[in-house]
mmCIF file of C-alpha atoms and ligand atoms in Angstrom:
data_model
loop_
_atom_site.group_PDB
_atom_site.id
_atom_site.type_symbol
_atom_site.label_atom_id
_atom_site.label_comp_id
_atom_site.label_asym_id
_atom_site.label_seq_id
_atom_site.Cartn_x
_atom_site.Cartn_y
_atom_site.Cartn_z
ATOM 1 C CA MET A 268 16.476 4.084 4.538
ATOM 2 C CA LYS A 269 15.432 6.177 1.639
ATOM 3 C CA ILE A 270 11.765 5.275 0.958
ATOM 4 C CA ALA A 271 9.389 6.333 -1.841
ATOM 5 C CA VAL A 272 5.723 6.117 -1.146
ATOM 6 C CA LEU A 273 3.843 6.291 -4.470
ATOM 7 C CA GLY A 274 0.399 7.653 -3.536
ATOM 8 C CA THR A 275 -0.920 10.761 -1.877
ATOM 9 C CA GLY A 276 -4.145 9.313 -0.535
ATOM 10 C CA MET A 277 -4.904 8.188 3.006
ATOM 11 C CA VAL A 278 -2.692 5.083 2.670
ATOM 12 C CA GLY A 279 0.264 7.008 1.259
ATOM 13 C CA GLN A 280 -0.136 9.655 3.949
ATOM 14 C CA ALA A 281 -0.357 7.077 6.817
ATOM 15 C CA LEU A 282 2.631 5.069 5.655
ATOM 16 C CA ALA A 283 4.754 8.075 4.727
ATOM 17 C CA GLY A 284 4.060 9.699 8.118
ATOM 18 C CA ALA A 285 4.806 6.560 10.050
ATOM 19 C CA LEU A 286 7.918 5.714 8.271
ATOM 20 C CA SER A 287 9.199 9.176 8.567
ATOM 21 C CA SER A 288 8.503 9.082 12.254
ATOM 22 C CA LEU A 289 10.620 5.952 12.381
ATOM 23 C CA GLY A 290 13.529 8.010 11.064
ATOM 24 C CA HIS A 291 13.327 6.965 7.379
ATOM 25 C CA ASP A 292 13.947 9.508 4.634
ATOM 26 C CA VAL A 293 10.550 9.554 2.952
ATOM 27 C CA THR A 294 9.424 11.026 -0.354
ATOM 28 C CA VAL A 295 5.896 10.767 -1.564
ATOM 29 C CA GLY A 296 5.343 10.299 -5.294
ATOM 30 C CA THR A 297 2.430 12.000 -7.191
ATOM 31 C CA ARG A 298 1.706 12.706 -10.884
ATOM 32 C CA ASP A 299 2.275 16.509 -10.613
ATOM 33 C CA PRO A 300 3.915 17.804 -7.401
ATOM 34 C CA GLU A 301 3.004 21.469 -8.034
ATOM 35 C CA SER A 302 -0.582 20.594 -8.530
ATOM 36 C CA THR A 303 -0.724 18.264 -5.492
ATOM 37 C CA ALA A 304 0.952 20.846 -3.339
ATOM 38 C CA GLY A 305 -1.569 23.388 -4.399
ATOM 39 C CA LYS A 306 -4.695 21.428 -3.645
ATOM 40 C CA THR A 307 -7.213 23.273 -1.420
ATOM 41 C CA GLU A 308 -10.327 20.970 -1.758
ATOM 42 C CA PRO A 309 -11.010 17.828 0.286
ATOM 43 C CA ASP A 310 -10.873 14.597 -1.868
ATOM 44 C CA ARG A 311 -14.060 12.785 -2.947
ATOM 45 C CA MET A 312 -13.948 10.872 0.443
ATOM 46 C CA GLY A 313 -13.925 14.215 2.396
ATOM 47 C CA ASN A 314 -10.405 13.841 3.386
ATOM 48 C CA ALA A 315 -8.372 17.001 3.865
ATOM 49 C CA PRO A 316 -6.239 17.952 0.811
ATOM 50 C CA TYR A 317 -2.575 16.757 0.702
ATOM 51 C CA PRO A 318 -1.099 20.093 1.796
ATOM 52 C CA VAL A 319 -2.907 20.056 5.136
ATOM 53 C CA TRP A 320 -1.238 16.653 5.862
ATOM 54 C CA ALA A 321 2.072 17.830 4.489
ATOM 55 C CA ALA A 322 2.142 20.869 6.768
ATOM 56 C CA ASP A 323 2.161 18.449 9.719
ATOM 57 C CA HIS A 324 4.905 16.330 8.174
ATOM 58 C CA PRO A 325 7.635 18.798 7.099
ATOM 59 C CA ALA A 326 10.343 16.078 6.837
ATOM 60 C CA VAL A 327 8.364 14.234 4.053
ATOM 61 C CA THR A 328 9.077 15.598 0.584
ATOM 62 C CA LEU A 329 6.949 15.509 -2.507
ATOM 63 C CA ALA A 330 8.285 14.582 -6.031
ATOM 64 C CA THR A 331 7.095 12.818 -9.161
ATOM 65 C CA PHE A 332 6.518 9.120 -9.232
ATOM 66 C CA ALA A 333 9.756 8.784 -11.223
ATOM 67 C CA GLU A 334 11.901 11.237 -9.147
ATOM 68 C CA SER A 335 10.821 9.665 -5.865
ATOM 69 C CA ALA A 336 11.508 6.045 -7.083
ATOM 70 C CA ARG A 337 14.756 6.928 -8.559
ATOM 71 C CA ASP A 338 16.285 8.023 -5.331
ATOM 72 C CA ALA A 339 14.745 5.320 -3.197
ATOM 73 C CA GLU A 340 16.080 2.183 -1.713
ATOM 74 C CA LEU A 341 12.538 0.806 -1.037
ATOM 75 C CA VAL A 342 9.369 1.753 -2.913
ATOM 76 C CA VAL A 343 5.818 1.502 -1.630
ATOM 77 C CA ASN A 344 2.928 1.237 -4.129
ATOM 78 C CA ALA A 345 0.140 3.057 -2.399
ATOM 79 C CA SER A 346 -1.847 4.023 -5.501
ATOM 80 C CA GLY A 347 -5.242 3.003 -6.601
ATOM 81 C CA GLY A 348 -5.248 -0.621 -7.858
ATOM 82 C CA ALA A 349 -6.885 0.387 -11.265
ATOM 83 C CA VAL A 350 -3.920 2.713 -11.925
ATOM 84 C CA SER A 351 -1.151 0.988 -10.174
ATOM 85 C CA LEU A 352 0.505 -0.431 -13.245
ATOM 86 C CA ASP A 353 0.416 2.969 -14.881
ATOM 87 C CA VAL A 354 1.822 4.627 -11.707
ATOM 88 C CA LEU A 355 4.673 2.062 -11.658
ATOM 89 C CA ARG A 356 5.290 2.649 -15.381
ATOM 90 C CA GLN A 357 5.501 6.341 -14.655
ATOM 91 C CA ALA A 358 7.910 5.573 -11.673
ATOM 92 C CA GLY A 359 10.042 3.720 -14.340
ATOM 93 C CA ALA A 360 11.188 0.025 -14.528
ATOM 94 C CA ASP A 361 14.852 1.113 -14.178
ATOM 95 C CA ASN A 362 14.114 3.014 -11.094
ATOM 96 C CA LEU A 363 12.376 -0.067 -9.488
ATOM 97 C CA ALA A 364 14.953 -2.676 -10.660
ATOM 98 C CA GLY A 365 16.520 -4.435 -7.741
ATOM 99 C CA LYS A 366 14.448 -2.637 -5.165
ATOM 100 C CA VAL A 367 12.008 -3.973 -2.667
ATOM 101 C CA LEU A 368 8.515 -2.976 -3.933
ATOM 102 C CA LEU A 369 5.955 -3.077 -1.056
ATOM 103 C CA ASP A 370 2.673 -3.318 -2.745
ATOM 104 C CA VAL A 371 -0.361 -2.446 -0.553
ATOM 105 C CA SER A 372 -2.840 -1.917 -3.459
ATOM 106 C CA LEU A 373 -6.129 -3.629 -3.948
ATOM 107 C CA PRO A 374 -7.657 -4.519 -7.366
ATOM 108 C CA LEU A 375 -10.905 -2.757 -6.730
ATOM 109 C CA ASP A 376 -13.515 -2.514 -9.527
ATOM 110 C CA VAL A 377 -16.076 0.193 -8.568
ATOM 111 C CA SER A 378 -17.888 0.181 -11.902
ATOM 112 C CA ALA A 379 -20.867 -1.687 -10.435
ATOM 113 C CA GLY A 380 -21.238 0.369 -7.321
ATOM 114 C CA PHE A 381 -20.798 -0.776 -3.780
ATOM 115 C CA PRO A 382 -19.341 -3.024 -2.644
ATOM 116 C CA PRO A 383 -16.538 -3.050 -5.059
ATOM 117 C CA SER A 384 -15.591 -6.326 -6.679
ATOM 118 C CA LEU A 385 -11.979 -7.398 -7.741
ATOM 119 C CA PHE A 386 -10.890 -6.832 -11.439
ATOM 120 C CA VAL A 387 -8.420 -9.718 -10.968
ATOM 121 C CA SER A 388 -8.854 -12.750 -8.617
ATOM 122 C CA ASN A 389 -8.718 -16.559 -8.208
ATOM 123 C CA THR A 390 -6.168 -17.481 -10.785
ATOM 124 C CA ASP A 391 -4.158 -14.208 -10.728
ATOM 125 C CA SER A 392 -3.712 -11.192 -8.622
ATOM 126 C CA LEU A 393 -2.618 -7.590 -8.842
ATOM 127 C CA GLY A 394 0.610 -8.474 -6.933
ATOM 128 C CA GLU A 395 1.478 -10.942 -9.645
ATOM 129 C CA GLN A 396 0.654 -8.499 -12.478
ATOM 130 C CA VAL A 397 2.932 -6.056 -10.853
ATOM 131 C CA GLN A 398 5.721 -8.713 -10.478
ATOM 132 C CA ARG A 399 5.317 -9.869 -14.153
ATOM 133 C CA GLU A 400 5.425 -6.358 -15.550
ATOM 134 C CA PHE A 401 8.420 -5.351 -13.477
ATOM 135 C CA PRO A 402 10.375 -8.632 -13.227
ATOM 136 C CA ALA A 403 13.493 -6.861 -11.807
ATOM 137 C CA ALA A 404 11.578 -5.421 -8.839
ATOM 138 C CA ARG A 405 11.342 -7.475 -5.653
ATOM 139 C CA VAL A 406 7.668 -7.294 -5.072
ATOM 140 C CA VAL A 407 6.201 -8.015 -1.547
ATOM 141 C CA LYS A 408 2.453 -7.757 -1.161
ATOM 142 C CA SER A 409 1.473 -6.838 2.333
ATOM 143 C CA LEU A 410 -0.802 -4.609 4.513
ATOM 144 C CA ASN A 411 -3.662 -4.862 2.001
ATOM 145 C CA THR A 412 -5.909 -6.678 4.564
ATOM 146 C CA LEU A 413 -6.422 -3.770 6.999
ATOM 147 C CA ASN A 414 -7.242 -0.035 7.026
ATOM 148 C CA ALA A 415 -4.622 2.674 6.639
ATOM 149 C CA THR A 416 -4.787 3.747 10.388
ATOM 150 C CA LEU A 417 -4.234 0.284 11.616
ATOM 151 C CA MET A 418 -1.479 -0.332 8.970
ATOM 152 C CA VAL A 419 0.710 2.019 10.934
ATOM 153 C CA ASN A 420 -0.820 1.654 14.456
ATOM 154 C CA PRO A 421 -1.994 -1.978 14.933
ATOM 155 C CA GLY A 422 -1.694 -1.610 18.717
ATOM 156 C CA LEU A 423 -5.035 0.387 18.569
ATOM 157 C CA LEU A 424 -6.655 -3.021 18.614
ATOM 158 C CA GLY A 425 -4.363 -4.447 21.252
ATOM 159 C CA GLU A 426 -1.873 -7.187 20.760
ATOM 160 C CA GLY A 427 -1.667 -9.949 18.183
ATOM 161 C CA SER A 428 -3.700 -9.173 15.042
ATOM 162 C CA THR A 429 -2.242 -10.689 11.929
ATOM 163 C CA VAL A 430 -0.756 -9.315 8.664
ATOM 164 C CA PHE A 431 0.657 -11.225 5.729
ATOM 165 C CA VAL A 432 3.565 -10.999 3.342
ATOM 166 C CA SER A 433 3.650 -12.636 -0.172
ATOM 167 C CA GLY A 434 6.593 -12.498 -2.493
ATOM 168 C CA ASN A 435 9.308 -14.369 -4.391
ATOM 169 C CA ASP A 436 12.336 -12.826 -2.778
ATOM 170 C CA ALA A 437 13.031 -13.936 0.770
ATOM 171 C CA ASP A 438 15.405 -11.142 1.562
ATOM 172 C CA ALA A 439 12.687 -8.632 0.369
ATOM 173 C CA LYS A 440 10.081 -10.305 2.633
ATOM 174 C CA SER A 441 12.540 -10.146 5.447
ATOM 175 C CA THR A 442 13.084 -6.387 4.957
ATOM 176 C CA VAL A 443 9.321 -5.772 4.832
ATOM 177 C CA THR A 444 8.728 -7.827 7.862
ATOM 178 C CA SER A 445 11.350 -5.742 9.769
ATOM 179 C CA LEU A 446 9.418 -2.574 8.719
ATOM 180 C CA LEU A 447 6.074 -4.187 9.743
ATOM 181 C CA GLU A 448 7.522 -5.050 13.105
ATOM 182 C CA ALA A 449 8.866 -1.503 13.559
ATOM 183 C CA LEU A 450 5.292 -0.306 12.844
ATOM 184 C CA GLY A 451 4.133 -2.420 15.692
ATOM 185 C CA HIS A 452 2.911 -5.584 13.938
ATOM 186 C CA THR A 453 3.539 -8.704 16.079
ATOM 187 C CA ASP A 454 2.114 -11.463 14.041
ATOM 188 C CA VAL A 455 3.388 -11.458 10.389
ATOM 189 C CA ILE A 456 2.691 -14.627 8.356
ATOM 190 C CA ASP A 457 4.831 -15.299 5.331
ATOM 191 C CA LEU A 458 2.366 -16.900 2.999
ATOM 192 C CA GLY A 459 4.874 -17.835 0.389
ATOM 193 C CA ASP A 460 5.465 -16.630 -3.210
ATOM 194 C CA ILE A 461 3.703 -13.769 -5.002
ATOM 195 C CA THR A 462 0.896 -16.096 -6.164
ATOM 196 C CA THR A 463 -0.324 -16.177 -2.495
ATOM 197 C CA ALA A 464 -1.316 -12.511 -2.892
ATOM 198 C CA ARG A 465 -4.539 -13.890 -4.589
ATOM 199 C CA GLY A 466 -5.511 -15.087 -1.030
ATOM 200 C CA THR A 467 -4.900 -11.688 0.726
ATOM 201 C CA GLU A 468 -6.328 -9.623 -2.122
ATOM 202 C CA MET A 469 -9.517 -11.768 -2.024
ATOM 203 C CA MET A 470 -9.820 -11.267 1.679
ATOM 204 C CA PHE A 471 -11.216 -7.871 0.695
ATOM 205 C CA ALA A 472 -14.528 -9.480 -0.203
ATOM 206 C CA GLY A 473 -14.942 -10.593 3.417
ATOM 207 C CA TRP A 474 -13.349 -7.435 4.871
ATOM 208 C CA ILE A 475 -15.818 -5.042 3.153
ATOM 209 C CA ARG A 476 -18.786 -7.076 4.357
ATOM 210 C CA LEU A 477 -17.484 -7.242 7.908
ATOM 211 C CA MET A 478 -17.030 -3.525 7.718
ATOM 212 C CA GLY A 479 -20.753 -3.363 6.888
ATOM 213 C CA VAL A 480 -21.967 -5.201 9.832
ATOM 214 C CA LEU A 481 -19.450 -3.936 12.345
ATOM 215 C CA GLY A 482 -20.050 -0.375 11.287
ATOM 216 C CA THR A 483 -16.363 0.487 11.372
ATOM 217 C CA SER A 484 -13.153 -0.113 9.495
ATOM 218 C CA LYS A 485 -11.090 -0.327 12.606
ATOM 219 C CA PHE A 486 -10.856 -4.128 12.879
ATOM 220 C CA ASN A 487 -8.394 -6.663 11.607
ATOM 221 C CA TRP A 488 -7.869 -10.330 11.002
ATOM 222 C CA LYS A 489 -6.364 -12.465 13.728
ATOM 223 C CA VAL A 490 -5.181 -16.020 12.939
ATOM 224 C CA VAL A 491 -5.566 -18.205 15.941
ATOM 225 C CA ARG A 492 -3.422 -21.253 15.989
HETATM 226 N N1 LIG B 255 -7.931 2.865 2.295
HETATM 227 C C1 LIG B 255 -7.448 1.960 3.009
HETATM 228 O O1 LIG B 255 -7.620 1.794 4.156
HETATM 229 C C2 LIG B 255 -6.797 0.713 2.181
HETATM 230 C C3 LIG B 255 -6.658 -0.511 2.852
HETATM 231 C C4 LIG B 255 -5.877 -1.490 2.165
HETATM 232 C C5 LIG B 255 -5.476 -1.240 0.930
HETATM 233 N N2 LIG B 255 -5.750 -0.110 0.274
HETATM 234 C C6 LIG B 255 -5.199 0.213 -1.112
HETATM 235 O O2 LIG B 255 -4.196 1.230 -0.989
HETATM 236 C C7 LIG B 255 -4.099 1.907 -2.165
HETATM 237 C C8 LIG B 255 -4.183 3.389 -1.909
HETATM 238 O O3 LIG B 255 -5.368 3.760 -1.274
HETATM 239 P P1 LIG B 255 -5.778 5.309 -1.072
HETATM 240 O O4 LIG B 255 -7.176 5.344 -0.735
HETATM 241 O O5 LIG B 255 -4.753 5.788 -0.077
HETATM 242 O O6 LIG B 255 -5.462 6.032 -2.436
HETATM 243 P P2 LIG B 255 -6.194 6.118 -3.809
HETATM 244 O O7 LIG B 255 -7.134 7.195 -3.756
HETATM 245 O O8 LIG B 255 -6.692 4.752 -4.138
HETATM 246 O O9 LIG B 255 -4.985 6.420 -4.818
HETATM 247 C C9 LIG B 255 -4.339 7.727 -4.662
HETATM 248 C C10 LIG B 255 -3.195 7.797 -5.681
HETATM 249 O O10 LIG B 255 -3.499 7.289 -6.979
HETATM 250 C C11 LIG B 255 -3.092 8.253 -7.950
HETATM 251 N N3 LIG B 255 -3.873 8.211 -9.139
HETATM 252 C C12 LIG B 255 -5.258 8.420 -9.176
HETATM 253 N N4 LIG B 255 -5.729 8.318 -10.487
HETATM 254 C C13 LIG B 255 -4.552 8.184 -11.262
HETATM 255 C C14 LIG B 255 -4.351 8.043 -12.609
HETATM 256 N N5 LIG B 255 -5.357 8.142 -13.513
HETATM 257 N N6 LIG B 255 -3.125 7.850 -13.065
HETATM 258 C C15 LIG B 255 -2.034 7.838 -12.102
HETATM 259 N N7 LIG B 255 -2.238 7.945 -10.772
HETATM 260 C C16 LIG B 255 -3.516 8.064 -10.376
HETATM 261 C C17 LIG B 255 -3.133 9.581 -7.224
HETATM 262 O O11 LIG B 255 -2.108 10.343 -7.957
HETATM 263 P P3 LIG B 255 -1.961 11.882 -7.657
HETATM 264 O O12 LIG B 255 -1.217 11.952 -6.292
HETATM 265 O O13 LIG B 255 -1.188 12.467 -8.726
HETATM 266 O O14 LIG B 255 -3.357 12.475 -7.393
HETATM 267 C C18 LIG B 255 -2.714 9.164 -5.781
HETATM 268 O O15 LIG B 255 -1.335 9.322 -5.612
HETATM 269 C C19 LIG B 255 -5.279 1.451 -3.000
HETATM 270 O O16 LIG B 255 -4.841 0.482 -3.922
HETATM 271 C C20 LIG B 255 -6.258 0.786 -2.058
HETATM 272 O O17 LIG B 255 -7.028 -0.189 -2.561
HETATM 273 C C21 LIG B 255 -6.408 0.926 0.942
#
């Protein structure tokens, strides 16, 4: 499948690399490919610049948000939550229409320091904002409840931890669930329509505090029933 991963950060890199390894034709979207390909400094989190990752993933191409989305059958939103609507506008509503849009973003508000709060919650979610602004896209919220490494390698924790899908389109959720299973996820819970993204986005408040006490981000939710 031709897949566009919108986002050059650690999530975009993890998903692009794993989906490429599964045999998909992956393009990473960025604002300015020339500038991204020329980066030499680590990002603010100390992660190596994009070209270091790209050198290890020669099959993954780099293009603008619009170019990558235009040619894709499935689009992944792996951009910062505060800029996601803008990134998707740059990708172009026409380039998203009819396509599965896997949205892994979180609506983090870092303006008051750590831990971040959510700039939308309770009665709305970023997943819903994306679906409202791009009604012809088939938005599926998923993978926003665990860290980037575990998104693509859940087996690091052993069997059976849980991920969720939320979305209005059953076929789109089925497509995403197949991708999740190919990545190694064995327990995928379909929570229902896109309004259920409120639940998984708000799980971040618990996740970030667990990270504090556990001293690691390498853990996941497991629903026992
Ligand atoms: N880190 C995790 O483990 C984790 C777990 C769950 C969910 N998430 C969510 O996954 C998403 C991606 O996280 P991340 O840490 O990989 O990446 P990130 O640093 O949040 O976002 C990187 C992307 O955002 C774009 N961007 C930044 N400022 C922009 C602006 N003003 N206008 C347009 N685009 C802009 C960058 O574009 P350029 O390429 O042009 O620089 C880059 O592609 C986030 O929403 C995050 O909350 C992360």
